Amino acid sequence: MPLGVLFSTPVWGPGPVLFLSACLLGLWVRARQRIQPWDLQRCPTDLTGKTAVVTGANSGIGKVVCQELARRGARVVLACRDPERGRRALADIQAASGSGRLLLGELDVSSLASVRRFVQWLLQEEPEIHLLVNNAAISGILPKTLTPEGLDVTFATNYIGPFLLTNLLRGALQRAGSARVVNVSSYRQAFGFIDEQHLTGAGRPLRPKEIYDCTKLLLTSFSAELARRLDGTGIAVNSVEPGIVYTDIMKHYSWFYRFLFWLSSFFIKSPRHGAIPVLYLSLARELDGISGKHFNSSCVVSLPAEAAQDPHTARSLWSATVRLTSLDKMD
């Protein structure tokens, strides 16, 4: 049958044409997702003798990152809130990487007490840390509750906990001689703003999406300020956007939003592809000595939101967070 006759038949009405167009668009997007901005397989970095700590390691991007680091010989510490899920992830990573140099630690980054317990345990096991990946995060429709320390639970998980964890590990990172801190931000940081009152659940009420946006902006601002404070110490600090990735971060949203996210899963990154920018900051030799930068999901240095570029805002935020975490009372 000639093509002109085929496409003139009733079967090619608006509905099928739209469906075909959507399929072709999906295939095009899927193909682009597989075009990686950086070739992980060509990266020669060997991590034998190095220690890496990854938060949120039991699933999604964190689990993929742990597997790759273990495959390259690192001693990998999986920092997980749920010990049972952590044990399952550890077994999966061992089977996939063939590594026996994995360690599981219990860490709820929303709890300052849990962060301190984890650090105390970790430093007994591993006095030198060569890589810290602050990956753990939450988002969604959560009850308006505060942590036992009086902090908003999302701000505590996505920003305050990583702030405390990183500062408590500064000595171990310096002892490594050369170390990297990778803070997993989000493209949503560009839509956030900084109001220190939100750290304790005060300030203007925020919608769930706004809370996530603001926490990722704070994490990005913290990255730049920490890099300034650690200049010359051998510790590089950078933040990175993994892109839109299909993980279980949507589990706290309504069933409708979770369903829409599931429908879109064909068009967005898998955790394996979403981990590439994070691994780039963790492994790439060309980034030796590069600190205080923000990278987009294409592994390219980019400017974060204007608020994250303001050193005065960053210093004020730093001081407020130091007080909330009682870092100013430590020796």
CSV table of C-alpha atoms in Angstrom, one decimal:
chain,number,residue,atom,x,y,z
A,1,MET,CA,0.0,0.0,0.0
A,2,PRO,CA,1.4,3.4,-0.9
A,3,LEU,CA,2.4,5.6,2.1
A,4,GLY,CA,0.1,8.3,0.9
A,5,VAL,CA,-2.9,6.0,1.0
A,6,LEU,CA,-1.9,4.6,4.4
A,7,PHE,CA,-1.6,7.9,6.1
A,8,SER,CA,-4.9,9.1,4.5
A,9,THR,CA,-6.9,6.3,6.1
A,10,PRO,CA,-9.1,7.0,9.2
A,11,VAL,CA,-6.8,5.1,11.5
A,12,TRP,CA,-4.3,8.0,11.3
A,13,GLY,CA,-6.6,10.4,13.0
A,14,PRO,CA,-5.5,13.0,15.6
A,15,GLY,CA,-5.4,10.4,18.5
A,16,PRO,CA,-3.0,7.9,16.9
A,17,VAL,CA,-0.8,10.7,15.5
A,18,LEU,CA,-0.5,12.3,18.9
A,19,PHE,CA,0.3,8.9,20.4
A,20,LEU,CA,2.9,8.2,17.7
A,21,SER,CA,4.4,11.6,18.3
A,22,ALA,CA,4.6,11.0,22.0
A,23,CYS,CA,6.3,7.7,21.5
A,24,LEU,CA,8.9,9.2,19.1
A,25,LEU,CA,9.5,12.0,21.6
A,26,GLY,CA,10.0,9.5,24.3
A,27,LEU,CA,12.5,7.5,22.3
A,28,TRP,CA,14.4,10.7,21.5
A,29,VAL,CA,14.5,11.7,25.2
A,30,ARG,CA,15.5,8.2,26.1
A,31,ALA,CA,18.3,8.2,23.6
A,32,ARG,CA,19.6,11.5,24.9
A,33,GLN,CA,19.6,10.2,28.4
A,34,ARG,CA,22.0,7.5,27.3
A,35,ILE,CA,24.4,10.0,25.9
A,36,GLN,CA,26.6,10.6,28.9
A,37,PRO,CA,28.3,13.9,29.4
A,38,TRP,CA,31.3,12.1,30.9
A,39,ASP,CA,32.5,8.6,30.1
A,40,LEU,CA,32.7,6.7,33.4
A,41,GLN,CA,34.2,3.6,31.8
A,42,ARG,CA,37.2,5.6,30.5
A,43,CYS,CA,37.9,7.1,33.9
A,44,PRO,CA,41.1,5.3,35.2
A,45,THR,CA,40.8,6.4,38.9
A,46,ASP,CA,41.7,3.6,41.3
A,47,LEU,CA,40.5,3.9,44.9
A,48,THR,CA,42.4,1.1,46.5
A,49,GLY,CA,43.4,2.2,50.0
A,50,LYS,CA,40.9,5.1,50.0
A,51,THR,CA,37.8,5.4,52.2
A,52,ALA,CA,34.5,6.8,51.0
A,53,VAL,CA,31.3,7.7,53.0
A,54,VAL,CA,28.0,7.9,51.2
A,55,THR,CA,24.8,9.0,52.9
A,56,GLY,CA,21.4,7.7,51.6
A,57,ALA,CA,23.3,4.6,50.3
A,58,ASN,CA,20.6,2.0,50.4
A,59,SER,CA,18.8,3.0,47.2
A,60,GLY,CA,18.8,5.2,44.2
A,61,ILE,CA,21.8,7.4,43.3
A,62,GLY,CA,23.5,6.6,46.6
A,63,LYS,CA,23.5,2.9,46.0
A,64,VAL,CA,24.8,3.2,42.4
A,65,VAL,CA,27.6,5.5,43.7
A,66,CYS,CA,28.6,3.0,46.4
A,67,GLN,CA,28.7,0.1,43.9
A,68,GLU,CA,31.0,2.0,41.5
A,69,LEU,CA,33.3,3.2,44.3
A,70,ALA,CA,33.5,-0.4,45.7
A,71,ARG,CA,34.3,-1.7,42.2
A,72,ARG,CA,37.2,0.6,42.1
A,73,GLY,CA,38.7,-0.7,45.3
A,74,ALA,CA,37.5,1.8,47.9
A,75,ARG,CA,36.5,1.0,51.5
A,76,VAL,CA,32.9,2.2,51.2
A,77,VAL,CA,30.9,3.2,54.3
A,78,LEU,CA,27.1,3.0,53.6
A,79,ALA,CA,25.4,5.5,55.9
A,80,CYS,CA,21.8,4.4,56.1
A,81,ARG,CA,18.8,5.4,58.2
A,82,ASP,CA,17.1,2.0,58.1
A,83,PRO,CA,19.6,-0.8,59.1
A,84,GLU,CA,17.5,-3.6,57.4
A,85,ARG,CA,17.4,-1.8,54.1
A,86,GLY,CA,21.0,-1.0,54.5
A,87,ARG,CA,21.9,-4.7,55.0
A,88,ARG,CA,20.0,-5.6,51.8
A,89,ALA,CA,21.8,-2.8,49.9
A,90,LEU,CA,25.2,-3.9,51.2
A,91,ALA,CA,24.5,-7.5,50.1
A,92,ASP,CA,23.5,-6.3,46.6
A,93,ILE,CA,26.6,-4.1,46.3
A,94,GLN,CA,28.9,-6.9,47.4
A,95,ALA,CA,27.4,-9.2,44.8
A,96,ALA,CA,27.6,-6.6,42.0
A,97,SER,CA,31.1,-5.3,42.8
A,98,GLY,CA,32.8,-8.4,44.2
A,99,SER,CA,34.1,-6.1,47.0
A,100,GLY,CA,34.5,-7.3,50.6
A,101,ARG,CA,35.5,-3.8,51.8
A,102,LEU,CA,32.0,-2.5,52.7
A,103,LEU,CA,30.9,-1.2,56.0
A,104,LEU,CA,27.3,-0.3,57.1
A,105,GLY,CA,26.7,2.5,59.5
A,106,GLU,CA,23.3,3.7,61.0
A,107,LEU,CA,22.7,7.3,60.3
A,108,ASP,CA,19.6,9.4,60.4
A,109,VAL,CA,20.8,12.8,59.0
A,110,SER,CA,17.7,14.6,60.3
A,111,SER,CA,18.8,13.8,63.9
A,112,LEU,CA,21.8,15.7,65.2
A,113,ALA,CA,22.3,13.1,67.9
A,114,SER,CA,22.4,10.4,65.3
A,115,VAL,CA,24.9,12.3,63.3
A,116,ARG,CA,27.2,12.6,66.4
A,117,ARG,CA,26.8,8.9,67.2
A,118,PHE,CA,27.6,7.9,63.6
A,119,VAL,CA,30.7,10.2,63.5
A,120,GLN,CA,32.0,8.8,66.9
A,121,TRP,CA,31.6,5.2,65.6
A,122,LEU,CA,33.0,6.0,62.1
A,123,LEU,CA,36.2,7.7,63.4
A,124,GLN,CA,37.0,4.6,65.4
A,125,GLU,CA,36.7,2.5,62.3
A,126,GLU,CA,38.1,4.9,59.7
A,127,PRO,CA,40.3,7.8,61.0
A,128,GLU,CA,40.9,9.1,57.4
A,129,ILE,CA,38.1,9.9,55.0
A,130,HIS,CA,39.0,10.6,51.3
A,131,LEU,CA,35.5,11.1,49.9
A,132,LEU,CA,32.3,12.2,51.5
A,133,VAL,CA,29.1,12.2,49.4
A,134,ASN,CA,26.2,14.0,51.1
A,135,ASN,CA,23.4,12.4,49.1
A,136,ALA,CA,20.6,11.6,51.5
A,137,ALA,CA,17.5,13.8,51.0
A,138,ILE,CA,13.7,13.8,51.5
A,139,SER,CA,10.9,15.6,49.8
A,140,GLY,CA,7.1,15.5,49.8
A,141,ILE,CA,4.0,16.1,51.9
A,142,LEU,CA,5.3,15.5,55.4
A,143,PRO,CA,3.6,16.3,58.7
A,144,LYS,CA,4.4,19.7,60.1
A,145,THR,CA,6.7,18.3,62.8
A,146,LEU,CA,10.0,19.3,64.3
A,147,THR,CA,12.9,17.0,65.2
A,148,PRO,CA,13.8,16.5,68.9
A,149,GLU,CA,16.3,19.3,68.5
A,150,GLY,CA,13.5,21.7,67.3
A,151,LEU,CA,14.4,21.6,63.6
A,152,ASP,CA,12.2,21.3,60.6
A,153,VAL,CA,12.6,17.7,59.5
A,154,THR,CA,13.2,18.4,55.8
A,155,PHE,CA,15.7,21.2,56.4
A,156,ALA,CA,17.4,19.0,59.0
A,157,THR,CA,17.7,16.1,56.5
A,158,ASN,CA,18.7,18.0,53.4
A,159,TYR,CA,20.9,20.7,54.9
A,160,ILE,CA,21.5,20.9,58.7
A,161,GLY,CA,22.5,17.2,59.0
A,162,PRO,CA,24.9,17.3,56.1
A,163,PHE,CA,26.3,20.6,57.5
A,164,LEU,CA,27.0,18.9,60.9
A,165,LEU,CA,28.3,15.7,59.5
A,166,THR,CA,30.8,17.4,57.2
A,167,ASN,CA,32.1,19.7,59.9
A,168,LEU,CA,32.5,16.8,62.4
A,169,LEU,CA,34.5,14.9,59.7
A,170,ARG,CA,36.8,17.8,58.8
A,171,GLY,CA,39.7,16.4,60.8
A,172,ALA,CA,39.4,13.0,59.1
A,173,LEU,CA,39.2,14.6,55.7
A,174,GLN,CA,42.3,16.6,56.4
A,175,ARG,CA,44.2,13.6,57.7
A,176,ALA,CA,43.6,12.0,54.3
A,177,GLY,CA,45.9,14.5,52.7
A,178,SER,CA,43.7,15.0,49.7
A,179,ALA,CA,39.9,14.6,50.0
A,180,ARG,CA,36.7,15.6,48.3
A,181,VAL,CA,33.2,16.5,49.6
A,182,VAL,CA,30.4,16.1,47.1
A,183,ASN,CA,27.1,17.7,48.0
A,184,VAL,CA,24.2,16.4,45.9
A,185,SER,CA,22.0,19.4,45.1
A,186,SER,CA,19.2,19.8,42.6
A,187,TYR,CA,18.3,22.0,39.6
A,188,ARG,CA,15.4,23.0,41.9
A,189,GLN,CA,17.9,25.1,44.0
A,190,ALA,CA,17.4,27.8,41.4
A,191,PHE,CA,13.8,28.2,42.6
A,192,GLY,CA,14.6,28.4,46.3
A,193,PHE,CA,15.3,31.3,48.7
A,194,ILE,CA,17.1,31.7,52.0
A,195,ASP,CA,15.2,32.5,55.2
A,196,GLU,CA,17.0,31.3,58.4
A,197,GLN,CA,13.7,31.1,60.3
A,198,HIS,CA,12.7,28.1,58.2
A,199,LEU,CA,15.4,26.0,59.9
A,200,THR,CA,13.3,25.8,63.0
A,201,GLY,CA,9.9,25.6,61.2
A,202,ALA,CA,9.1,29.3,61.6
A,203,GLY,CA,8.9,32.0,58.9
A,204,ARG,CA,6.5,32.1,56.0
A,205,PRO,CA,4.7,28.8,55.5
A,206,LEU,CA,6.1,26.9,52.5
A,207,ARG,CA,4.6,24.4,50.1
A,208,PRO,CA,6.2,21.0,49.9
A,209,LYS,CA,8.0,21.8,46.6
A,210,GLU,CA,9.2,25.1,48.1
A,211,ILE,CA,10.7,23.4,51.1
A,212,TYR,CA,12.7,21.1,48.9
A,213,ASP,CA,13.9,24.0,46.7
A,214,CYS,CA,15.0,26.0,49.7
A,215,THR,CA,16.9,23.2,51.3
A,216,LYS,CA,18.8,22.4,48.1
A,217,LEU,CA,19.7,26.1,47.8
A,218,LEU,CA,21.0,26.1,51.4
A,219,LEU,CA,23.1,23.1,50.7
A,220,THR,CA,24.6,24.8,47.6
A,221,SER,CA,25.3,27.9,49.6
A,222,PHE,CA,27.0,25.8,52.3
A,223,SER,CA,29.2,24.1,49.7
A,224,ALA,CA,30.6,27.4,48.5
A,225,GLU,CA,31.2,28.8,52.0
A,226,LEU,CA,32.8,25.5,53.2
A,227,ALA,CA,35.1,25.6,50.2
A,228,ARG,CA,36.2,29.1,51.1
A,229,ARG,CA,36.9,28.1,54.7
A,230,LEU,CA,38.8,25.0,53.7
A,231,ASP,CA,40.9,26.7,51.0
A,232,GLY,CA,44.5,25.4,51.2
A,233,THR,CA,43.7,22.4,53.4
A,234,GLY,CA,43.6,19.8,50.6
A,235,ILE,CA,39.8,19.3,50.9
A,236,ALA,CA,37.8,20.1,47.8
A,237,VAL,CA,34.1,20.9,48.2
A,238,ASN,CA,31.7,21.1,45.2
A,239,SER,CA,28.0,20.7,44.6
A,240,VAL,CA,26.2,19.0,41.7
A,241,GLU,CA,22.8,18.6,40.1
A,242,PRO,CA,22.1,15.0,39.1
A,243,GLY,CA,19.1,16.0,36.9
A,244,ILE,CA,15.6,14.6,37.1
A,245,VAL,CA,16.0,11.0,38.3
A,246,TYR,CA,13.5,8.3,38.9
A,247,THR,CA,14.1,7.3,42.6
A,248,ASP,CA,11.9,6.7,45.6
A,249,ILE,CA,12.2,10.3,46.7
A,250,MET,CA,8.5,10.8,45.7
A,251,LYS,CA,7.3,8.3,48.3
A,252,HIS,CA,6.0,11.1,50.6
A,253,TYR,CA,3.8,12.6,47.9
A,254,SER,CA,0.2,11.7,47.2
A,255,TRP,CA,-0.6,8.6,45.2
A,256,PHE,CA,-1.6,10.9,42.3
A,257,TYR,CA,1.8,12.5,42.1
A,258,ARG,CA,3.5,9.2,42.5
A,259,PHE,CA,1.5,7.8,39.6
A,260,LEU,CA,2.4,10.8,37.4
A,261,PHE,CA,6.1,10.3,38.4
A,262,TRP,CA,5.8,6.6,37.5
A,263,LEU,CA,4.2,7.5,34.1
A,264,SER,CA,7.1,9.8,33.4
A,265,SER,CA,9.8,7.3,34.4
A,266,PHE,CA,10.4,6.3,30.7
A,267,PHE,CA,11.3,9.9,29.9
A,268,ILE,CA,13.7,10.7,32.8
A,269,LYS,CA,17.0,9.3,34.1
A,270,SER,CA,17.4,6.1,35.9
A,271,PRO,CA,19.5,6.1,39.1
A,272,ARG,CA,22.4,4.6,37.0
A,273,HIS,CA,22.4,7.6,34.7
A,274,GLY,CA,21.6,10.1,37.5
A,275,ALA,CA,24.7,8.9,39.4
A,276,ILE,CA,27.1,10.0,36.6
A,277,PRO,CA,27.5,13.6,37.6
A,278,VAL,CA,28.0,12.6,41.2
A,279,LEU,CA,30.6,10.1,40.2
A,280,TYR,CA,32.3,12.7,38.0
A,281,LEU,CA,32.8,15.0,41.0
A,282,SER,CA,34.0,12.0,43.0
A,283,LEU,CA,36.4,10.4,40.5
A,284,ALA,CA,37.5,12.7,37.7
A,285,ARG,CA,41.2,13.4,37.9
A,286,GLU,CA,40.8,16.7,36.0
A,287,LEU,CA,38.9,18.0,39.1
A,288,ASP,CA,41.9,17.7,41.4
A,289,GLY,CA,42.2,21.0,43.3
A,290,ILE,CA,38.9,22.3,41.9
A,291,SER,CA,36.8,23.5,44.8
A,292,GLY,CA,33.8,25.9,45.5
A,293,LYS,CA,32.1,25.1,42.2
A,294,HIS,CA,28.6,24.1,41.2
A,295,PHE,CA,28.1,21.6,38.4
A,296,ASN,CA,25.0,20.9,36.4
A,297,SER,CA,23.8,17.5,35.3
A,298,SER,CA,26.0,17.7,32.2
A,299,CYS,CA,29.1,17.8,34.4
A,300,VAL,CA,29.7,21.4,33.5
A,301,VAL,CA,30.5,24.2,35.9
A,302,SER,CA,27.5,26.5,36.2
A,303,LEU,CA,26.4,29.4,38.3
A,304,PRO,CA,23.9,28.4,41.1
A,305,ALA,CA,21.0,30.7,42.2
A,306,GLU,CA,22.1,34.2,43.0
A,307,ALA,CA,21.6,33.7,46.7
A,308,ALA,CA,24.1,30.9,46.7
A,309,GLN,CA,26.7,33.2,45.2
A,310,ASP,CA,26.4,35.8,48.0
A,311,PRO,CA,29.2,35.4,50.5
A,312,HIS,CA,27.4,37.7,53.1
A,313,THR,CA,24.3,35.5,53.0
A,314,ALA,CA,26.4,32.4,53.2
A,315,ARG,CA,28.3,33.6,56.3
A,316,SER,CA,25.1,34.6,58.0
A,317,LEU,CA,23.6,31.2,57.2
A,318,TRP,CA,26.8,29.5,58.4
A,319,SER,CA,26.7,31.3,61.8
A,320,ALA,CA,23.0,30.5,62.3
A,321,THR,CA,23.6,26.8,61.6
A,322,VAL,CA,26.6,26.7,63.8
A,323,ARG,CA,24.4,27.9,66.7
A,324,LEU,CA,21.6,25.4,65.9
A,325,THR,CA,24.1,22.5,65.8
A,326,SER,CA,26.0,23.7,68.8
A,327,LEU,CA,29.3,23.5,66.9
A,328,ASP,CA,30.3,26.8,68.6
A,329,LYS,CA,30.3,24.9,71.9
A,330,MET,CA,32.7,22.2,70.8
A,331,ASP,CA,36.4,22.3,71.4
